[in-house]
Amino acid sequence: MSPPVAPPAWSRWLVPPAALSVHLSIGQAYAWSVFKPPLESSLNLSGTQSALPFQLAIVMLGLSAAFGGTLVERNGPRWAMTVALICFSSGFLISALGAETKQFWLIVLGYGFVGGIGLGIGYISPVSTLIKWFPDRPGMATGIAIMGFGGGALIASPWTAQMLKSFGSDNSGIAQTFLVLGLSYAVFMTLGVLLVRVPRTEGSQDPANAPGAPALTGVQVSANSAVRTPQFWCLWVVLCMNVTAGIGILEKAAPMITDFFADTSTPVTVSAAAGFVALLSAANMAGRIGWSSTSDLIGRKNIYRVYLGVGAVMYALIALFGDSSKPLFILCALVILSFYGGGFATVPAYLKDLFGTYQVGAIHGRLLTAWSLAGVLGPLIVNWIADHQKDAGKHGAALYDTSFLIMIGLLVIGFVANELVRPVNPRHHIPAQREAVDVERHQPESA
């Protein structure tokens, strides 16, 4: 399904809202925790079991983005957004059936597997198109869209909670909530499908070339060649370390802040912990547009130096002084989550700088396998160590000291990997660009 080529008067500023409609929808994934208590109660599940749909969804996000990235590049953003719409919405409908019949495996299949495919394809669907529309500000353009993924929970969380309150938190109420979400997101994502356009380029008059990219200039590397370069794997490590550090706090935010100040004269209430989670979501969202836009000014490598270097300092401050000052703890956590969101939003522009726009969507999809690993690794580190520290009789901030030291180490590894990134060797360029480089090398110097 090829998207229509933009008419001459088409404003490029209509494309980010199209991408945003998809990302705001699939950003519901960060609101999964709202479903955990009613599912555990109505289906008699443990906390580990109720997390399975979310964990599988994140794993499938990375895998489907990796394997579907080339198809997204080949078929264009409208095809990708349509596939995302069908899978994501169908996942809710299957989950509704599972809740109504008390078959938890259907919820895992629907939300985790089918919906997770929609997450992955939807996440990468607008990336290369936005970069082609905004070659002058790729960080800002991708940041606007990916901001929606970080902020989707700000809409979905209270909306879902209100529906569960209205419909009831039993299996029937959960089923109705899944059903409404699935149908509503289908309508909202359709707006993006209808609105998306590719830029008019030479050859746009030929419908066969409609999904094609503008005339390729500068470095251009195919997806298959990109994964053979050290630059790709350095960035894979960078993304994995940054995401692991951020998601470690995000997944356990409410109990973490409660534990930190449980032994103080001003313990954190349940409502205050929920407010802290909302603040983290806002920081996650703001970082995606703020830091990615900043990267257009100071460069991609420099902004990742900030994410990883300053992030390590923030973790050190929490570990050393976090339990003595709530403002310090909250400020450091907000900065870390803003870097978490900023890292996601900046990486497509970093890939564009290194590999060009030729197949940047497919390359981005393969890089997101780092997210699949980090989505398991971050929560596992924090939860496993906290559980063992608790068994050893420790409490409060002591539950997390070892986890934070590990996070600092991971961020240092990411920092070193970022320093190792260099321009891609011309032998990896697509033939036309490689020939152009060879010609340029053999041009005689002017006097």
Coordinates of C-alpha atoms in Angstrom, one line a residue:
M1 CA 0.0 0.0 0.0
S2 CA 1.8 3.1 -1.3
P3 CA 1.1 6.4 0.4
P4 CA 0.1 9.3 -1.9
V5 CA 2.9 11.7 -2.8
A6 CA 2.4 15.1 -1.3
P7 CA 1.0 17.8 -3.6
P8 CA 3.2 20.8 -4.2
A9 CA 1.5 22.9 -1.6
W10 CA 1.5 20.2 1.1
S11 CA 3.0 21.4 4.4
R12 CA 5.5 19.1 6.0
W13 CA 4.2 20.0 9.4
L14 CA 1.2 17.8 8.7
V15 CA 3.4 14.7 8.8
P16 CA 4.4 14.8 12.5
P17 CA 0.7 14.8 13.6
A18 CA 0.2 11.7 11.5
A19 CA 3.1 10.0 13.2
L20 CA 2.0 11.3 16.6
S21 CA -1.5 9.7 16.2
V22 CA 0.2 6.3 15.9
H23 CA 2.7 6.8 18.7
L24 CA 0.2 8.2 21.2
S25 CA -1.9 5.1 20.6
I26 CA 0.9 2.5 21.0
G27 CA 2.2 4.5 24.0
Q28 CA -0.6 2.8 25.9
A29 CA 2.0 0.1 26.6
Y30 CA 3.5 2.2 29.4
A31 CA 0.0 2.2 31.2
W32 CA -0.1 -1.6 31.4
S33 CA 0.4 -1.5 35.2
V34 CA -3.2 -0.1 35.5
F35 CA -4.4 -3.6 34.5
K36 CA -2.2 -5.5 36.9
P37 CA -4.3 -5.3 40.1
P38 CA -7.7 -6.1 38.6
L39 CA -6.1 -9.0 36.5
E40 CA -4.4 -10.4 39.6
S41 CA -7.7 -10.2 41.6
S42 CA -10.1 -11.5 39.0
L43 CA -7.9 -14.2 37.5
N44 CA -5.9 -15.1 40.6
L45 CA -2.5 -14.2 39.1
S46 CA 0.8 -13.4 40.8
G47 CA 2.6 -10.2 40.1
T48 CA 5.1 -12.0 37.9
Q49 CA 2.3 -13.6 35.8
S50 CA 0.4 -10.3 35.4
A51 CA 3.6 -8.8 33.9
L52 CA 3.8 -11.4 31.2
P53 CA 1.7 -9.6 28.5
F54 CA 3.8 -6.4 28.9
Q55 CA 7.1 -8.2 28.9
L56 CA 6.2 -10.2 25.8
A57 CA 4.9 -7.0 24.1
I58 CA 8.3 -5.3 24.6
V59 CA 10.2 -8.4 23.3
M60 CA 7.9 -8.5 20.2
L61 CA 8.3 -4.8 19.7
G62 CA 12.0 -5.3 19.2
L63 CA 11.8 -8.4 17.2
S64 CA 9.0 -7.2 14.8
A65 CA 10.8 -3.9 14.3
A66 CA 14.0 -5.8 13.4
F67 CA 12.3 -8.3 11.0
G68 CA 9.7 -5.8 9.7
G69 CA 12.0 -2.9 9.1
T70 CA 12.9 -3.8 5.5
L71 CA 9.2 -4.3 4.7
V72 CA 8.4 -0.9 6.1
E73 CA 11.1 0.7 3.9
R74 CA 9.9 -1.3 0.8
N75 CA 6.1 -0.7 1.3
G76 CA 6.1 2.8 2.8
P77 CA 4.6 4.3 5.9
R78 CA 1.0 4.0 5.1
W79 CA 1.3 0.2 4.8
A80 CA 3.3 0.1 8.0
M81 CA 0.7 2.2 9.9
T82 CA -2.1 0.0 8.6
V83 CA -0.4 -3.2 9.8
A84 CA 0.3 -1.5 13.2
L85 CA -3.4 -0.5 13.4
I86 CA -4.7 -4.0 12.7
C87 CA -2.3 -5.8 15.0
F88 CA -2.4 -3.4 17.9
S89 CA -6.2 -3.1 17.9
S90 CA -6.7 -6.8 17.3
G91 CA -4.5 -7.5 20.3
F92 CA -7.0 -5.6 22.5
L93 CA -9.9 -7.5 21.0
I94 CA -8.3 -10.9 21.6
S95 CA -7.5 -9.8 25.1
A96 CA -11.1 -8.8 25.7
L97 CA -12.1 -12.3 24.7
G98 CA -9.5 -13.7 27.1
A99 CA -10.7 -11.6 30.0
E100 CA -14.4 -12.4 29.4
T101 CA -13.7 -16.2 29.2
K102 CA -11.0 -16.0 32.0
Q103 CA -8.4 -17.4 29.7
F104 CA -5.2 -15.6 30.6
W105 CA -3.2 -17.2 27.8
L106 CA -5.5 -15.3 25.3
I107 CA -4.5 -12.0 27.0
V108 CA -0.8 -12.9 26.7
L109 CA -1.3 -13.9 23.1
G110 CA -3.4 -10.8 22.2
Y111 CA -1.7 -8.0 24.1
G112 CA 1.7 -9.5 24.2
F113 CA 2.2 -11.3 20.9
V114 CA -0.2 -9.8 18.4
G115 CA -0.3 -6.3 20.0
G116 CA 3.5 -6.4 20.4
I117 CA 3.9 -6.8 16.6
G118 CA 1.7 -3.7 16.2
L119 CA 4.0 -1.9 18.7
G120 CA 7.1 -2.7 16.7
I121 CA 5.8 -1.9 13.3
G122 CA 4.0 1.2 14.5
Y123 CA 7.1 2.5 16.4
I124 CA 9.3 2.5 13.3
S125 CA 6.6 3.3 10.7
P126 CA 7.1 7.1 10.5
V127 CA 10.9 7.3 11.1
S128 CA 12.4 7.4 7.7
T129 CA 9.5 9.5 6.3
L130 CA 10.0 12.1 8.9
I131 CA 13.8 12.2 8.3
K132 CA 13.1 12.7 4.6
W133 CA 10.7 15.6 5.3
F134 CA 13.0 17.2 7.8
P135 CA 16.6 16.7 6.6
D136 CA 17.5 20.0 8.4
R137 CA 16.1 19.0 11.8
P138 CA 15.9 15.2 11.9
G139 CA 16.3 15.0 15.7
M140 CA 13.4 17.4 16.3
A141 CA 11.1 15.6 13.8
T142 CA 11.6 12.1 15.2
G143 CA 11.4 13.5 18.7
I144 CA 7.9 14.9 18.0
A145 CA 6.6 11.5 17.0
I146 CA 8.5 9.4 19.5
M147 CA 7.4 11.8 22.2
G148 CA 4.0 10.4 21.7
F149 CA 5.1 6.9 22.7
G150 CA 6.5 8.3 26.0
G151 CA 3.4 10.4 26.6
G152 CA 0.8 7.9 25.6
A153 CA 0.5 6.6 29.1
L154 CA -0.5 10.1 30.4
I155 CA -3.7 9.7 28.4
A156 CA -4.2 5.9 28.7
S157 CA -3.5 5.5 32.4
P158 CA -6.3 7.8 33.8
W159 CA -8.6 6.8 31.0
T160 CA -8.2 3.1 31.6
A161 CA -8.5 3.6 35.4
Q162 CA -11.8 5.5 34.9
M163 CA -13.2 2.8 32.6
L164 CA -12.3 0.0 35.1
K165 CA -14.0 2.1 37.8
S166 CA -17.1 2.5 35.6
F167 CA -17.3 -1.0 34.1
G168 CA -16.0 -2.8 37.1
S169 CA -12.7 -4.5 37.9
D170 CA -14.0 -8.0 37.5
N171 CA -13.3 -10.0 34.4
S172 CA -16.3 -8.6 32.5
G173 CA -15.2 -5.0 33.3
I174 CA -11.7 -5.7 32.1
A175 CA -13.0 -7.2 28.9
Q176 CA -15.2 -4.1 28.2
T177 CA -12.2 -1.9 28.9
F178 CA -10.0 -3.9 26.4
L179 CA -12.8 -3.7 23.9
V180 CA -13.2 0.1 24.1
L181 CA -9.4 0.7 23.9
G182 CA -9.1 -1.5 20.9
L183 CA -11.9 0.2 18.9
S184 CA -10.9 3.7 20.0
Y185 CA -7.2 3.3 19.1
A186 CA -8.3 1.9 15.7
V187 CA -10.2 5.1 14.9
F188 CA -7.4 7.3 16.2
M189 CA -4.6 5.5 14.3
T190 CA -6.7 5.6 11.1
L191 CA -6.2 9.4 11.1
G192 CA -2.5 8.9 10.8
V193 CA -3.0 6.3 8.0
L194 CA -5.1 8.8 6.0
L195 CA -2.8 11.8 6.7
V196 CA 0.7 10.5 6.0
R197 CA 2.4 11.6 2.8
V198 CA 5.8 11.0 1.3
P199 CA 7.8 14.0 0.0
R200 CA 7.5 14.9 -3.7
T201 CA 10.8 14.1 -5.4
E202 CA 12.1 13.5 -8.9
G203 CA 10.2 10.7 -10.3
S204 CA 7.2 11.2 -8.0
Q205 CA 4.9 11.4 -11.1
D206 CA 5.5 7.7 -11.5
P207 CA 3.3 5.8 -9.1
A208 CA 5.8 3.0 -8.9
N209 CA 8.3 5.4 -7.4
A210 CA 5.8 6.9 -4.8
P211 CA 7.4 5.3 -1.7
G212 CA 10.9 6.1 -2.9
A213 CA 13.2 8.4 -1.1
P214 CA 14.5 11.8 -2.4
A215 CA 17.7 11.9 -4.4
L216 CA 20.3 10.2 -2.3
T217 CA 23.3 12.3 -1.3
G218 CA 26.1 11.8 1.1
V219 CA 26.7 8.6 2.9
Q220 CA 24.1 5.9 2.1
V221 CA 24.3 2.3 3.6
S222 CA 21.9 -0.5 3.2
A223 CA 20.4 -2.3 6.2
N224 CA 22.2 -5.5 5.4
S225 CA 25.5 -3.7 5.2
A226 CA 24.9 -1.6 8.3
V227 CA 24.6 -4.6 10.6
R228 CA 28.1 -5.6 9.5
T229 CA 29.7 -2.3 10.6
P230 CA 31.2 -1.7 14.1
Q231 CA 29.2 1.6 14.2
F232 CA 25.9 -0.3 14.3
W233 CA 27.0 -2.5 17.2
C234 CA 28.5 0.4 19.1
L235 CA 25.1 2.1 18.8
W236 CA 23.4 -1.1 19.8
V237 CA 25.4 -1.2 23.0
V238 CA 24.8 2.5 23.6
L239 CA 21.0 2.1 23.3
C240 CA 20.9 -1.0 25.3
M241 CA 22.8 0.5 28.2
N242 CA 20.8 3.7 28.2
V243 CA 17.5 1.9 28.1
T244 CA 18.5 -0.6 30.8
A245 CA 19.4 2.3 33.1
G246 CA 16.1 4.1 32.5
I247 CA 13.7 1.3 32.5
G248 CA 15.2 0.0 35.8
I249 CA 13.7 3.0 37.6
L250 CA 10.6 3.3 35.4
E251 CA 9.4 -0.3 36.0
K252 CA 9.7 -0.1 39.8
A253 CA 9.2 3.6 40.4
A254 CA 6.4 3.6 42.9
P255 CA 7.7 0.9 45.3
M256 CA 11.3 2.3 44.9
I257 CA 10.4 5.8 46.2
T258 CA 8.3 4.3 48.9
D259 CA 11.2 2.1 50.1
F260 CA 13.7 4.9 50.0
F261 CA 11.8 7.0 52.5
A262 CA 10.0 4.3 54.5
D263 CA 12.3 4.8 57.5
T264 CA 12.1 8.6 57.5
S265 CA 9.8 11.0 59.4
T266 CA 8.0 11.7 56.1
P267 CA 7.2 8.4 54.3
V268 CA 5.8 8.5 50.8
T269 CA 2.1 7.8 50.5
V270 CA 0.5 5.6 47.9
S271 CA -1.0 8.7 46.1
A272 CA 2.4 10.5 46.3
A273 CA 4.1 7.5 44.7
A274 CA 1.5 7.5 41.9
G275 CA 2.2 11.2 41.4
F276 CA 5.9 10.4 41.2
V277 CA 5.2 7.9 38.4
A278 CA 3.2 10.5 36.5
L279 CA 6.2 12.9 36.8
L280 CA 8.5 10.3 35.4
S281 CA 6.2 9.8 32.4
A282 CA 6.2 13.6 31.8
A283 CA 10.0 13.6 32.0
N284 CA 10.2 10.7 29.6
M285 CA 7.9 12.5 27.2
A286 CA 9.6 15.9 27.5
G287 CA 13.1 14.4 27.1
R288 CA 12.1 12.9 23.7
I289 CA 11.4 16.2 22.1
G290 CA 13.7 18.4 24.2
W291 CA 16.9 16.4 24.1
S292 CA 16.5 15.2 20.5
S293 CA 16.0 18.8 19.4
T294 CA 19.1 19.8 21.3
S295 CA 21.0 17.1 19.4
D296 CA 20.4 19.0 16.2
L297 CA 22.4 21.9 17.7
I298 CA 25.2 20.1 19.5
G299 CA 25.5 16.8 17.6
R300 CA 24.5 13.3 18.3
K301 CA 27.7 12.0 19.9
N302 CA 27.7 15.0 22.3
I303 CA 24.1 14.5 23.4
Y304 CA 24.8 10.8 24.1
R305 CA 27.8 11.9 26.2
V306 CA 25.3 13.8 28.2
Y307 CA 22.8 10.9 28.4
L308 CA 25.4 8.4 29.5
G309 CA 27.9 10.5 31.5
V310 CA 25.5 12.7 33.4
G311 CA 23.1 9.8 33.8
A312 CA 25.9 7.9 35.7
V313 CA 26.4 11.0 37.9
M314 CA 22.6 11.1 38.6
Y315 CA 22.7 7.4 39.7
A316 CA 25.7 8.1 41.9
L317 CA 23.9 11.0 43.6
I318 CA 20.8 8.8 44.3
A319 CA 22.9 6.0 45.7
L320 CA 24.9 8.3 48.0
F321 CA 22.4 10.9 49.1
G322 CA 19.0 9.9 47.7
D323 CA 17.5 8.8 50.9
S324 CA 18.4 12.0 52.7
S325 CA 16.6 14.4 50.3
K326 CA 13.3 13.8 48.5
P327 CA 13.9 16.7 46.1
L328 CA 17.3 15.3 45.2
F329 CA 15.9 11.8 44.6
I330 CA 13.1 13.1 42.5
L331 CA 15.2 15.5 40.5
C332 CA 17.9 12.8 39.7
A333 CA 15.2 10.3 38.7
L334 CA 13.5 12.9 36.4
V335 CA 16.8 13.6 34.7
I336 CA 17.5 9.9 34.2
L337 CA 14.0 9.4 32.7
S338 CA 14.4 12.4 30.4
F339 CA 17.7 10.8 29.1
Y340 CA 15.8 7.5 28.7
G341 CA 13.2 9.2 26.5
G342 CA 15.8 11.3 24.7
G343 CA 17.9 8.3 23.8
F344 CA 15.0 6.7 22.0
A345 CA 14.2 9.9 20.1
T346 CA 17.7 10.8 19.1
V347 CA 18.9 7.4 17.9
P348 CA 17.1 7.6 14.5
A349 CA 18.9 10.9 13.7
Y350 CA 22.2 9.3 14.8
L351 CA 21.6 6.4 12.4
K352 CA 20.7 8.9 9.6
D353 CA 24.0 10.7 10.3
L354 CA 26.0 7.5 10.1
F355 CA 24.1 5.5 7.4
G356 CA 22.1 8.0 5.5
T357 CA 18.4 7.9 4.7
Y358 CA 18.4 5.0 2.2
Q359 CA 17.1 2.3 4.6
V360 CA 17.3 4.1 7.9
G361 CA 13.9 2.7 9.0
A362 CA 15.1 -0.9 8.5
I363 CA 18.3 -0.1 10.3
H364 CA 16.4 1.5 13.2
G365 CA 14.2 -1.6 13.4
R366 CA 17.2 -3.9 13.8
L367 CA 18.7 -1.6 16.4
L368 CA 15.6 -1.9 18.5
T369 CA 16.5 -5.5 19.4
A370 CA 18.6 -3.7 22.0
W371 CA 15.3 -2.5 23.6
S372 CA 14.1 -6.1 23.7
L373 CA 17.1 -7.1 25.8
A374 CA 17.0 -4.0 28.0
G375 CA 13.3 -4.4 28.7
V376 CA 14.1 -7.7 30.4
L377 CA 17.5 -6.8 31.8
G378 CA 16.7 -3.5 33.6
P379 CA 13.7 -4.7 35.6
L380 CA 15.5 -8.1 36.3
I381 CA 18.5 -6.4 37.8
V382 CA 16.5 -4.1 40.1
N383 CA 13.9 -6.6 41.2
W384 CA 16.2 -9.6 41.6
I385 CA 18.7 -7.7 43.7
A386 CA 16.0 -6.0 45.8
D387 CA 14.4 -9.3 46.5
H388 CA 17.7 -10.9 47.6
Q389 CA 18.6 -7.8 49.7
K390 CA 15.2 -8.0 51.4
D391 CA 15.8 -11.7 52.2
A392 CA 19.1 -10.7 53.7
G393 CA 17.2 -8.4 56.1
K394 CA 18.0 -5.1 54.5
H395 CA 15.5 -2.4 53.9
G396 CA 15.1 1.1 52.6
A397 CA 17.6 2.5 50.2
A398 CA 19.9 -0.4 50.9
L399 CA 17.7 -2.6 48.7
Y400 CA 18.9 -0.7 45.6
D401 CA 22.5 0.3 46.3
T402 CA 24.0 -2.7 44.4
S403 CA 21.5 -2.2 41.5
F404 CA 22.5 1.5 41.1
L405 CA 26.2 0.6 41.1
I406 CA 25.5 -1.9 38.3
M407 CA 23.6 0.8 36.4
I408 CA 26.5 3.2 36.7
G409 CA 28.8 0.5 35.3
L410 CA 26.4 -0.1 32.4
L411 CA 26.3 3.6 31.6
V412 CA 30.1 3.8 31.6
I413 CA 30.1 0.9 29.1
G414 CA 27.7 2.8 26.9
F415 CA 29.8 5.9 27.2
V416 CA 32.8 4.1 25.9
A417 CA 30.9 2.5 23.1
N418 CA 29.7 6.0 22.0
E419 CA 33.3 7.2 22.0
L420 CA 34.2 4.4 19.6
V421 CA 31.7 5.5 16.9
R422 CA 33.5 6.7 13.8
P423 CA 32.3 7.5 10.2
V424 CA 31.3 4.4 8.2
N425 CA 34.0 3.0 5.9
P426 CA 33.1 3.8 2.2
R427 CA 33.3 0.1 1.4
H428 CA 29.9 -0.3 3.1
H429 CA 28.3 2.5 1.0
I430 CA 25.7 1.5 -1.6
P431 CA 27.4 1.2 -5.1
A432 CA 26.4 4.7 -6.4
Q433 CA 27.8 6.5 -3.3
R434 CA 30.9 4.2 -3.2
E435 CA 31.7 5.1 -6.8
A436 CA 31.1 8.8 -6.1
V437 CA 33.6 8.6 -3.2
D438 CA 36.2 6.8 -5.4
V439 CA 35.8 9.5 -8.1
E440 CA 36.2 12.3 -5.6
R441 CA 39.3 10.6 -4.2
H442 CA 40.9 10.5 -7.6
Q443 CA 40.1 14.1 -8.6
P444 CA 43.3 16.2 -8.9
E445 CA 43.7 18.9 -6.3
S446 CA 43.2 22.4 -7.6
A447 CA 46.2 24.7 -7.5

